[in-house]
């Protein structure tokens, strides 16, 4: 069984479009994250949610809006896509408390904006 | 040896040799450190972690060393195998942890294992 899953795996779209990436975890974790990995493999956190509440909100354009309908899901909606949004987006989750150090990553969604 | 190329630093080793991947972290207040392995086309996978009150931790074929004096972390892989070829990331966590479990990732090192 996949622990952290993301859909779609690949997403190719035109500039200016709006798109969503979905993430689900079946680990029973309270905390979920979105990361962006650029072409140089640099991995940077964008958001985290704990029990549906926004905890970390890095300096991300407000075209990016995370939504957590329940603690097992954290979706990422992106409005007015730009060329610079092309990257691989990873969802992750972690248990609470001190155990919360290790984050479990999904397989990634490769977004290409044309 | 280790070299810095146009993109990721790369460490090239022969199969069966030991590998040492180094990482400098930025914040002396970081309380937890973790190493991830990322294979091509996949998400990062946990390898080993260490808390700031320790200086060494061993796993299966892997050892992490933490030197807080110089803010340095290393990952040692014994008897490196072709399946170890991947990009390796270190990450640090600033306190307080818990719900604000924010990991700050390093730039990554590409380990290339030559058969």
PDB file of C-alpha atoms in Angstrom:
ATOM      1  CA  UNK A   1       0.000   0.000   0.000  1.00  0.00           C
ATOM      2  CA  UNK A   2       1.272   3.449  -0.899  1.00  0.00           C
ATOM      3  CA  UNK A   3       1.875   5.535   2.220  1.00  0.00           C
ATOM      4  CA  UNK A   4       1.871   9.006   0.640  1.00  0.00           C
ATOM      5  CA  UNK A   5       0.327   9.271  -2.807  1.00  0.00           C
ATOM      6  CA  UNK A   6       0.057  12.185  -5.206  1.00  0.00           C
ATOM      7  CA  UNK A   7      -1.908  12.732  -8.379  1.00  0.00           C
ATOM      8  CA  UNK A   8      -1.131  13.395 -11.093  1.00  0.00           C
ATOM      9  CA  UNK A   9       2.460  12.238 -11.494  1.00  0.00           C
ATOM     10  CA  UNK A  10       2.964  14.473 -14.522  1.00  0.00           C
ATOM     11  CA  UNK A  11       1.185  17.705 -15.333  1.00  0.00           C
ATOM     12  CA  UNK A  12       1.822  19.705 -18.504  1.00  0.00           C
ATOM     13  CA  UNK A  13      -0.111  22.914 -18.950  1.00  0.00           C
ATOM     14  CA  UNK A  14      -0.081  26.339 -20.523  1.00  0.00           C
ATOM     15  CA  UNK A  15       0.876  29.573 -18.804  1.00  0.00           C
ATOM     16  CA  UNK A  16      -2.069  31.285 -17.190  1.00  0.00           C
ATOM     17  CA  UNK A  17      -3.997  28.094 -16.448  1.00  0.00           C
ATOM     18  CA  UNK A  18      -5.145  26.964 -12.997  1.00  0.00           C
ATOM     19  CA  UNK A  19      -4.266  23.475 -11.817  1.00  0.00           C
ATOM     20  CA  UNK A  20      -4.464  21.307  -8.718  1.00  0.00           C
ATOM     21  CA  UNK A  21      -2.297  18.558  -7.300  1.00  0.00           C
ATOM     22  CA  UNK A  22      -3.786  16.125  -4.811  1.00  0.00           C
ATOM     23  CA  UNK A  23      -2.084  14.360  -1.930  1.00  0.00           C
ATOM     24  CA  UNK A  24      -3.284  11.652   0.397  1.00  0.00           C
ATOM     25  CA  UNK A  25      -1.554   9.803   3.213  1.00  0.00           C
ATOM     26  CA  UNK A  26      -2.739   6.600   4.884  1.00  0.00           C
ATOM     27  CA  UNK A  27      -0.204   6.681   7.719  1.00  0.00           C
ATOM     28  CA  UNK A  28      -2.508   8.341  10.223  1.00  0.00           C
ATOM     29  CA  UNK A  29      -0.156  11.328  10.493  1.00  0.00           C
ATOM     30  CA  UNK A  30      -1.343  14.688  11.736  1.00  0.00           C
ATOM     31  CA  UNK A  31       1.031  16.875   9.752  1.00  0.00           C
ATOM     32  CA  UNK A  32       1.363  17.237   5.987  1.00  0.00           C
ATOM     33  CA  UNK A  33       3.651  19.349   3.815  1.00  0.00           C
ATOM     34  CA  UNK A  34       4.219  20.630   0.319  1.00  0.00           C
ATOM     35  CA  UNK A  35       7.739  21.024  -1.037  1.00  0.00           C
ATOM     36  CA  UNK A  36       9.035  22.390  -4.315  1.00  0.00           C
ATOM     37  CA  UNK A  37      12.137  20.888  -5.936  1.00  0.00           C
ATOM     38  CA  UNK A  38      13.715  22.986  -8.666  1.00  0.00           C
ATOM     39  CA  UNK A  39      15.850  21.936 -11.614  1.00  0.00           C
ATOM     40  CA  UNK A  40      18.978  22.023  -9.430  1.00  0.00           C
ATOM     41  CA  UNK A  41      17.343  19.530  -7.050  1.00  0.00           C
ATOM     42  CA  UNK A  42      17.011  22.135  -4.315  1.00  0.00           C
ATOM     43  CA  UNK A  43      14.169  21.080  -2.031  1.00  0.00           C
ATOM     44  CA  UNK A  44      12.285  23.820  -0.217  1.00  0.00           C
ATOM     45  CA  UNK A  45       9.259  23.698   2.014  1.00  0.00           C
ATOM     46  CA  UNK A  46       6.223  25.680   0.913  1.00  0.00           C
ATOM     47  CA  UNK A  47       3.481  24.850   3.430  1.00  0.00           C
ATOM     48  CA  UNK A  48       2.639  22.588   6.292  1.00  0.00           C
ATOM     49  CA  UNK A  49      -0.683  21.730   7.880  1.00  0.00           C
ATOM     50  CA  UNK A  50      -1.283  20.123  11.241  1.00  0.00           C
ATOM     51  CA  UNK A  51      -4.736  18.627  11.688  1.00  0.00           C
ATOM     52  CA  UNK A  52      -6.134  20.802   8.891  1.00  0.00           C
ATOM     53  CA  UNK A  53      -4.597  23.956  10.370  1.00  0.00           C
ATOM     54  CA  UNK A  54      -1.962  25.943   8.455  1.00  0.00           C
ATOM     55  CA  UNK A  55       1.302  25.908  10.431  1.00  0.00           C
ATOM     56  CA  UNK A  56       4.070  26.851   8.016  1.00  0.00           C
ATOM     57  CA  UNK A  57       3.566  29.270   5.162  1.00  0.00           C
ATOM     58  CA  UNK A  58       6.861  30.152   3.535  1.00  0.00           C
ATOM     59  CA  UNK A  59       7.317  33.046   1.165  1.00  0.00           C
ATOM     60  CA  UNK A  60       5.192  31.593  -1.594  1.00  0.00           C
ATOM     61  CA  UNK A  61       3.173  33.627  -4.129  1.00  0.00           C
ATOM     62  CA  UNK A  62      -0.477  33.789  -3.158  1.00  0.00           C
ATOM     63  CA  UNK A  63      -1.281  32.085  -6.461  1.00  0.00           C
ATOM     64  CA  UNK A  64      -0.480  28.920  -4.475  1.00  0.00           C
ATOM     65  CA  UNK A  65      -3.249  27.878  -2.118  1.00  0.00           C
ATOM     66  CA  UNK A  66      -3.139  24.690  -0.073  1.00  0.00           C
ATOM     67  CA  UNK A  67      -6.355  23.094   1.094  1.00  0.00           C
ATOM     68  CA  UNK A  68      -6.740  20.386   3.689  1.00  0.00           C
ATOM     69  CA  UNK A  69     -10.254  18.898   3.746  1.00  0.00           C
ATOM     70  CA  UNK A  70      -9.179  16.420   6.446  1.00  0.00           C
ATOM     71  CA  UNK A  71      -5.918  15.429   8.057  1.00  0.00           C
ATOM     72  CA  UNK A  72      -5.270  12.687   5.489  1.00  0.00           C
ATOM     73  CA  UNK A  73      -5.425  15.042   2.505  1.00  0.00           C
ATOM     74  CA  UNK A  74      -3.534  18.161   1.517  1.00  0.00           C
ATOM     75  CA  UNK A  75      -4.161  19.518  -1.954  1.00  0.00           C
ATOM     76  CA  UNK A  76      -2.285  22.286  -3.728  1.00  0.00           C
ATOM     77  CA  UNK A  77      -4.080  24.638  -6.071  1.00  0.00           C
ATOM     78  CA  UNK A  78      -2.095  26.950  -8.316  1.00  0.00           C
ATOM     79  CA  UNK A  79      -3.687  29.883 -10.124  1.00  0.00           C
ATOM     80  CA  UNK A  80      -2.370  31.700 -13.177  1.00  0.00           C
ATOM     81  CA  UNK A  81       0.548  29.350 -13.728  1.00  0.00           C
ATOM     82  CA  UNK A  82       3.883  30.881 -14.731  1.00  0.00           C
ATOM     83  CA  UNK A  83       6.946  29.405 -16.425  1.00  0.00           C
ATOM     84  CA  UNK A  84       8.867  29.607 -13.150  1.00  0.00           C
ATOM     85  CA  UNK A  85       6.366  27.292 -11.485  1.00  0.00           C
ATOM     86  CA  UNK A  86       7.806  24.395 -13.470  1.00  0.00           C
ATOM     87  CA  UNK A  87       9.300  22.033 -10.889  1.00  0.00           C
ATOM     88  CA  UNK A  88       8.663  18.792  -9.076  1.00  0.00           C
ATOM     89  CA  UNK A  89       6.240  19.178  -6.177  1.00  0.00           C
ATOM     90  CA  UNK A  90       6.426  16.751  -3.290  1.00  0.00           C
ATOM     91  CA  UNK A  91       3.882  16.091  -0.625  1.00  0.00           C
ATOM     92  CA  UNK A  92       5.064  14.691   2.715  1.00  0.00           C
ATOM     93  CA  UNK A  93       3.611  13.771   6.087  1.00  0.00           C
ATOM     94  CA  UNK A  94       4.928  13.206   9.586  1.00  0.00           C
ATOM     95  CA  UNK A  95       3.629  12.067  12.973  1.00  0.00           C
ATOM     96  CA  UNK A  96       3.266  14.649  15.759  1.00  0.00           C
ATOM     97  CA  UNK A  97       5.590  15.442  18.604  1.00  0.00           C
ATOM     98  CA  UNK A  98       9.226  14.425  18.784  1.00  0.00           C
ATOM     99  CA  UNK A  99       8.436  11.536  16.459  1.00  0.00           C
ATOM    100  CA  UNK A 100       7.588  14.198  13.909  1.00  0.00           C
ATOM    101  CA  UNK A 101      11.180  14.518  12.738  1.00  0.00           C
ATOM    102  CA  UNK A 102      11.050  12.023   9.913  1.00  0.00           C
ATOM    103  CA  UNK A 103       8.904  13.124   7.030  1.00  0.00           C
ATOM    104  CA  UNK A 104       7.532  10.579   4.585  1.00  0.00           C
ATOM    105  CA  UNK A 105       7.534  11.794   1.008  1.00  0.00           C
ATOM    106  CA  UNK A 106       5.243  11.045  -1.886  1.00  0.00           C
ATOM    107  CA  UNK A 107       6.514  10.187  -5.376  1.00  0.00           C
ATOM    108  CA  UNK A 108       6.284  13.762  -6.635  1.00  0.00           C
ATOM    109  CA  UNK A 109       4.349  15.589  -9.344  1.00  0.00           C
ATOM    110  CA  UNK A 110       6.382  16.982 -12.223  1.00  0.00           C
ATOM    111  CA  UNK A 111       4.735  20.215 -13.342  1.00  0.00           C
ATOM    112  CA  UNK A 112       5.752  21.657 -16.698  1.00  0.00           C
ATOM    113  CA  UNK A 113       4.392  25.058 -17.668  1.00  0.00           C
ATOM    114  CA  UNK A 114       4.671  25.893 -21.381  1.00  0.00           C
TER     115      UNK A 114
ATOM    116  CA  UNK B   1      36.886  12.089  -4.902  1.00  0.00           C
ATOM    117  CA  UNK B   2      34.373  14.887  -4.400  1.00  0.00           C
ATOM    118  CA  UNK B   3      33.919  17.708  -6.861  1.00  0.00           C
ATOM    119  CA  UNK B   4      31.572  20.581  -7.405  1.00  0.00           C
ATOM    120  CA  UNK B   5      30.247  20.604 -10.940  1.00  0.00           C
ATOM    121  CA  UNK B   6      27.821  22.860 -12.701  1.00  0.00           C
ATOM    122  CA  UNK B   7      24.970  21.383 -10.721  1.00  0.00           C
ATOM    123  CA  UNK B   8      25.161  18.994  -7.825  1.00  0.00           C
ATOM    124  CA  UNK B   9      28.376  18.111  -6.035  1.00  0.00           C
ATOM    125  CA  UNK B  10      29.233  14.584  -7.135  1.00  0.00           C
ATOM    126  CA  UNK B  11      30.996  11.801  -5.293  1.00  0.00           C
ATOM    127  CA  UNK B  12      32.199   8.970  -7.490  1.00  0.00           C
ATOM    128  CA  UNK B  13      33.202   5.706  -5.784  1.00  0.00           C
ATOM    129  CA  UNK B  14      33.999   2.162  -6.768  1.00  0.00           C
ATOM    130  CA  UNK B  15      31.588  -0.597  -5.838  1.00  0.00           C
ATOM    131  CA  UNK B  16      32.630  -2.114  -2.524  1.00  0.00           C
ATOM    132  CA  UNK B  17      34.394   1.024  -1.275  1.00  0.00           C
ATOM    133  CA  UNK B  18      33.142   3.096   1.629  1.00  0.00           C
ATOM    134  CA  UNK B  19      31.488   6.434   0.840  1.00  0.00           C
ATOM    135  CA  UNK B  20      31.471   9.560   2.942  1.00  0.00           C
ATOM    136  CA  UNK B  21      29.040  12.320   2.099  1.00  0.00           C
ATOM    137  CA  UNK B  22      29.480  15.596   3.931  1.00  0.00           C
ATOM    138  CA  UNK B  23      27.066  18.333   4.831  1.00  0.00           C
ATOM    139  CA  UNK B  24      27.455  21.700   6.515  1.00  0.00           C
ATOM    140  CA  UNK B  25      24.352  22.902   8.307  1.00  0.00           C
ATOM    141  CA  UNK B  26      23.525  26.478   9.056  1.00  0.00           C
ATOM    142  CA  UNK B  27      21.922  26.854  12.463  1.00  0.00           C
ATOM    143  CA  UNK B  28      23.595  25.991  15.749  1.00  0.00           C
ATOM    144  CA  UNK B  29      20.153  25.761  17.400  1.00  0.00           C
ATOM    145  CA  UNK B  30      19.039  22.885  15.160  1.00  0.00           C
ATOM    146  CA  UNK B  31      17.981  19.950  17.318  1.00  0.00           C
ATOM    147  CA  UNK B  32      17.511  17.151  14.824  1.00  0.00           C
ATOM    148  CA  UNK B  33      19.188  16.058  11.606  1.00  0.00           C
ATOM    149  CA  UNK B  34      18.193  13.599   8.940  1.00  0.00           C
ATOM    150  CA  UNK B  35      19.605  12.055   5.787  1.00  0.00           C
ATOM    151  CA  UNK B  36      17.477  11.264   2.773  1.00  0.00           C
ATOM    152  CA  UNK B  37      18.223   9.323  -0.403  1.00  0.00           C
ATOM    153  CA  UNK B  38      16.505  10.333  -3.613  1.00  0.00           C
ATOM    154  CA  UNK B  39      16.636   8.024  -6.615  1.00  0.00           C
ATOM    155  CA  UNK B  40      15.862   9.336 -10.067  1.00  0.00           C
ATOM    156  CA  UNK B  41      12.156   9.997 -10.535  1.00  0.00           C
ATOM    157  CA  UNK B  42      11.265   9.211  -6.919  1.00  0.00           C
ATOM    158  CA  UNK B  43      10.610  11.045  -3.713  1.00  0.00           C
ATOM    159  CA  UNK B  44      13.215  11.332  -0.932  1.00  0.00           C
ATOM    160  CA  UNK B  45      13.474   8.242   1.281  1.00  0.00           C
ATOM    161  CA  UNK B  46      14.580   8.276   4.894  1.00  0.00           C
ATOM    162  CA  UNK B  47      18.001   6.765   5.591  1.00  0.00           C
ATOM    163  CA  UNK B  48      18.967   7.703   9.128  1.00  0.00           C
ATOM    164  CA  UNK B  49      18.476  10.474  11.655  1.00  0.00           C
ATOM    165  CA  UNK B  50      20.259  11.818  14.707  1.00  0.00           C
ATOM    166  CA  UNK B  51      19.350  14.119  17.560  1.00  0.00           C
ATOM    167  CA  UNK B  52      21.578  16.975  18.619  1.00  0.00           C
ATOM    168  CA  UNK B  53      22.420  15.270  21.940  1.00  0.00           C
ATOM    169  CA  UNK B  54      24.240  12.498  20.073  1.00  0.00           C
ATOM    170  CA  UNK B  55      27.366  12.559  17.935  1.00  0.00           C
ATOM    171  CA  UNK B  56      27.088   9.213  16.201  1.00  0.00           C
ATOM    172  CA  UNK B  57      24.360   6.847  15.162  1.00  0.00           C
ATOM    173  CA  UNK B  58      24.616   3.623  13.209  1.00  0.00           C
ATOM    174  CA  UNK B  59      22.165   1.852  10.980  1.00  0.00           C
ATOM    175  CA  UNK B  60      22.488  -0.989   8.550  1.00  0.00           C
ATOM    176  CA  UNK B  61      25.601  -0.147   6.467  1.00  0.00           C
ATOM    177  CA  UNK B  62      25.159   3.556   7.284  1.00  0.00           C
ATOM    178  CA  UNK B  63      26.571   5.773  10.011  1.00  0.00           C
ATOM    179  CA  UNK B  64      25.793   9.403  10.672  1.00  0.00           C
ATOM    180  CA  UNK B  65      28.299  11.593  12.486  1.00  0.00           C
ATOM    181  CA  UNK B  66      27.417  14.955  13.971  1.00  0.00           C
ATOM    182  CA  UNK B  67      29.998  17.590  14.884  1.00  0.00           C
ATOM    183  CA  UNK B  68      28.156  20.480  16.484  1.00  0.00           C
ATOM    184  CA  UNK B  69      31.322  22.474  17.051  1.00  0.00           C
ATOM    185  CA  UNK B  70      31.783  23.037  13.346  1.00  0.00           C
ATOM    186  CA  UNK B  71      28.148  22.434  12.336  1.00  0.00           C
ATOM    187  CA  UNK B  72      29.035  19.432  10.217  1.00  0.00           C
ATOM    188  CA  UNK B  73      27.157  16.257   9.444  1.00  0.00           C
ATOM    189  CA  UNK B  74      28.414  13.257   7.524  1.00  0.00           C
ATOM    190  CA  UNK B  75      26.904  10.086   6.163  1.00  0.00           C
ATOM    191  CA  UNK B  76      29.113   7.049   5.822  1.00  0.00           C
ATOM    192  CA  UNK B  77      27.989   4.173   3.636  1.00  0.00           C
ATOM    193  CA  UNK B  78      29.911   0.929   4.016  1.00  0.00           C
ATOM    194  CA  UNK B  79      30.586  -1.378   1.057  1.00  0.00           C
ATOM    195  CA  UNK B  80      28.833   0.892  -1.418  1.00  0.00           C
ATOM    196  CA  UNK B  81      26.631  -0.887  -3.941  1.00  0.00           C
ATOM    197  CA  UNK B  82      25.296   0.203  -7.344  1.00  0.00           C
ATOM    198  CA  UNK B  83      21.852   0.512  -5.748  1.00  0.00           C
ATOM    199  CA  UNK B  84      23.250   3.262  -3.529  1.00  0.00           C
ATOM    200  CA  UNK B  85      23.599   5.546  -6.555  1.00  0.00           C
ATOM    201  CA  UNK B  86      21.280   8.485  -5.870  1.00  0.00           C
ATOM    202  CA  UNK B  87      21.195  12.059  -4.641  1.00  0.00           C
ATOM    203  CA  UNK B  88      21.681  12.338  -0.888  1.00  0.00           C
ATOM    204  CA  UNK B  89      20.288  15.216   1.143  1.00  0.00           C
ATOM    205  CA  UNK B  90      20.943  16.249   4.678  1.00  0.00           C
ATOM    206  CA  UNK B  91      18.319  18.274   6.506  1.00  0.00           C
ATOM    207  CA  UNK B  92      18.270  20.127   9.818  1.00  0.00           C
ATOM    208  CA  UNK B  93      15.345  21.018  11.988  1.00  0.00           C
ATOM    209  CA  UNK B  94      15.075  24.107  14.096  1.00  0.00           C
ATOM    210  CA  UNK B  95      13.312  23.723  17.444  1.00  0.00           C
ATOM    211  CA  UNK B  96      10.606  23.582  18.726  1.00  0.00           C
ATOM    212  CA  UNK B  97       9.657  20.703  16.430  1.00  0.00           C
ATOM    213  CA  UNK B  98       6.297  19.052  16.947  1.00  0.00           C
ATOM    214  CA  UNK B  99       3.664  20.782  14.886  1.00  0.00           C
ATOM    215  CA  UNK B 100       6.265  23.119  13.430  1.00  0.00           C
ATOM    216  CA  UNK B 101       8.438  20.291  12.165  1.00  0.00           C
ATOM    217  CA  UNK B 102      10.252  22.398   9.571  1.00  0.00           C
ATOM    218  CA  UNK B 103      13.157  20.717   7.805  1.00  0.00           C
ATOM    219  CA  UNK B 104      15.742  22.813   6.005  1.00  0.00           C
ATOM    220  CA  UNK B 105      17.405  20.804   3.279  1.00  0.00           C
ATOM    221  CA  UNK B 106      20.967  21.031   2.057  1.00  0.00           C
ATOM    222  CA  UNK B 107      21.844  21.211  -1.627  1.00  0.00           C
ATOM    223  CA  UNK B 108      22.311  17.481  -2.146  1.00  0.00           C
ATOM    224  CA  UNK B 109      25.220  15.298  -3.267  1.00  0.00           C
ATOM    225  CA  UNK B 110      25.061  12.924  -6.190  1.00  0.00           C
ATOM    226  CA  UNK B 111      26.652   9.575  -5.338  1.00  0.00           C
ATOM    227  CA  UNK B 112      27.769   7.689  -8.444  1.00  0.00           C
ATOM    228  CA  UNK B 113      28.839   4.101  -7.835  1.00  0.00           C
ATOM    229  CA  UNK B 114      31.111   2.632 -10.496  1.00  0.00           C
ATOM    230  CA  UNK B 115      30.853  -1.158 -10.943  1.00  0.00           C
TER     231      UNK B 115
END
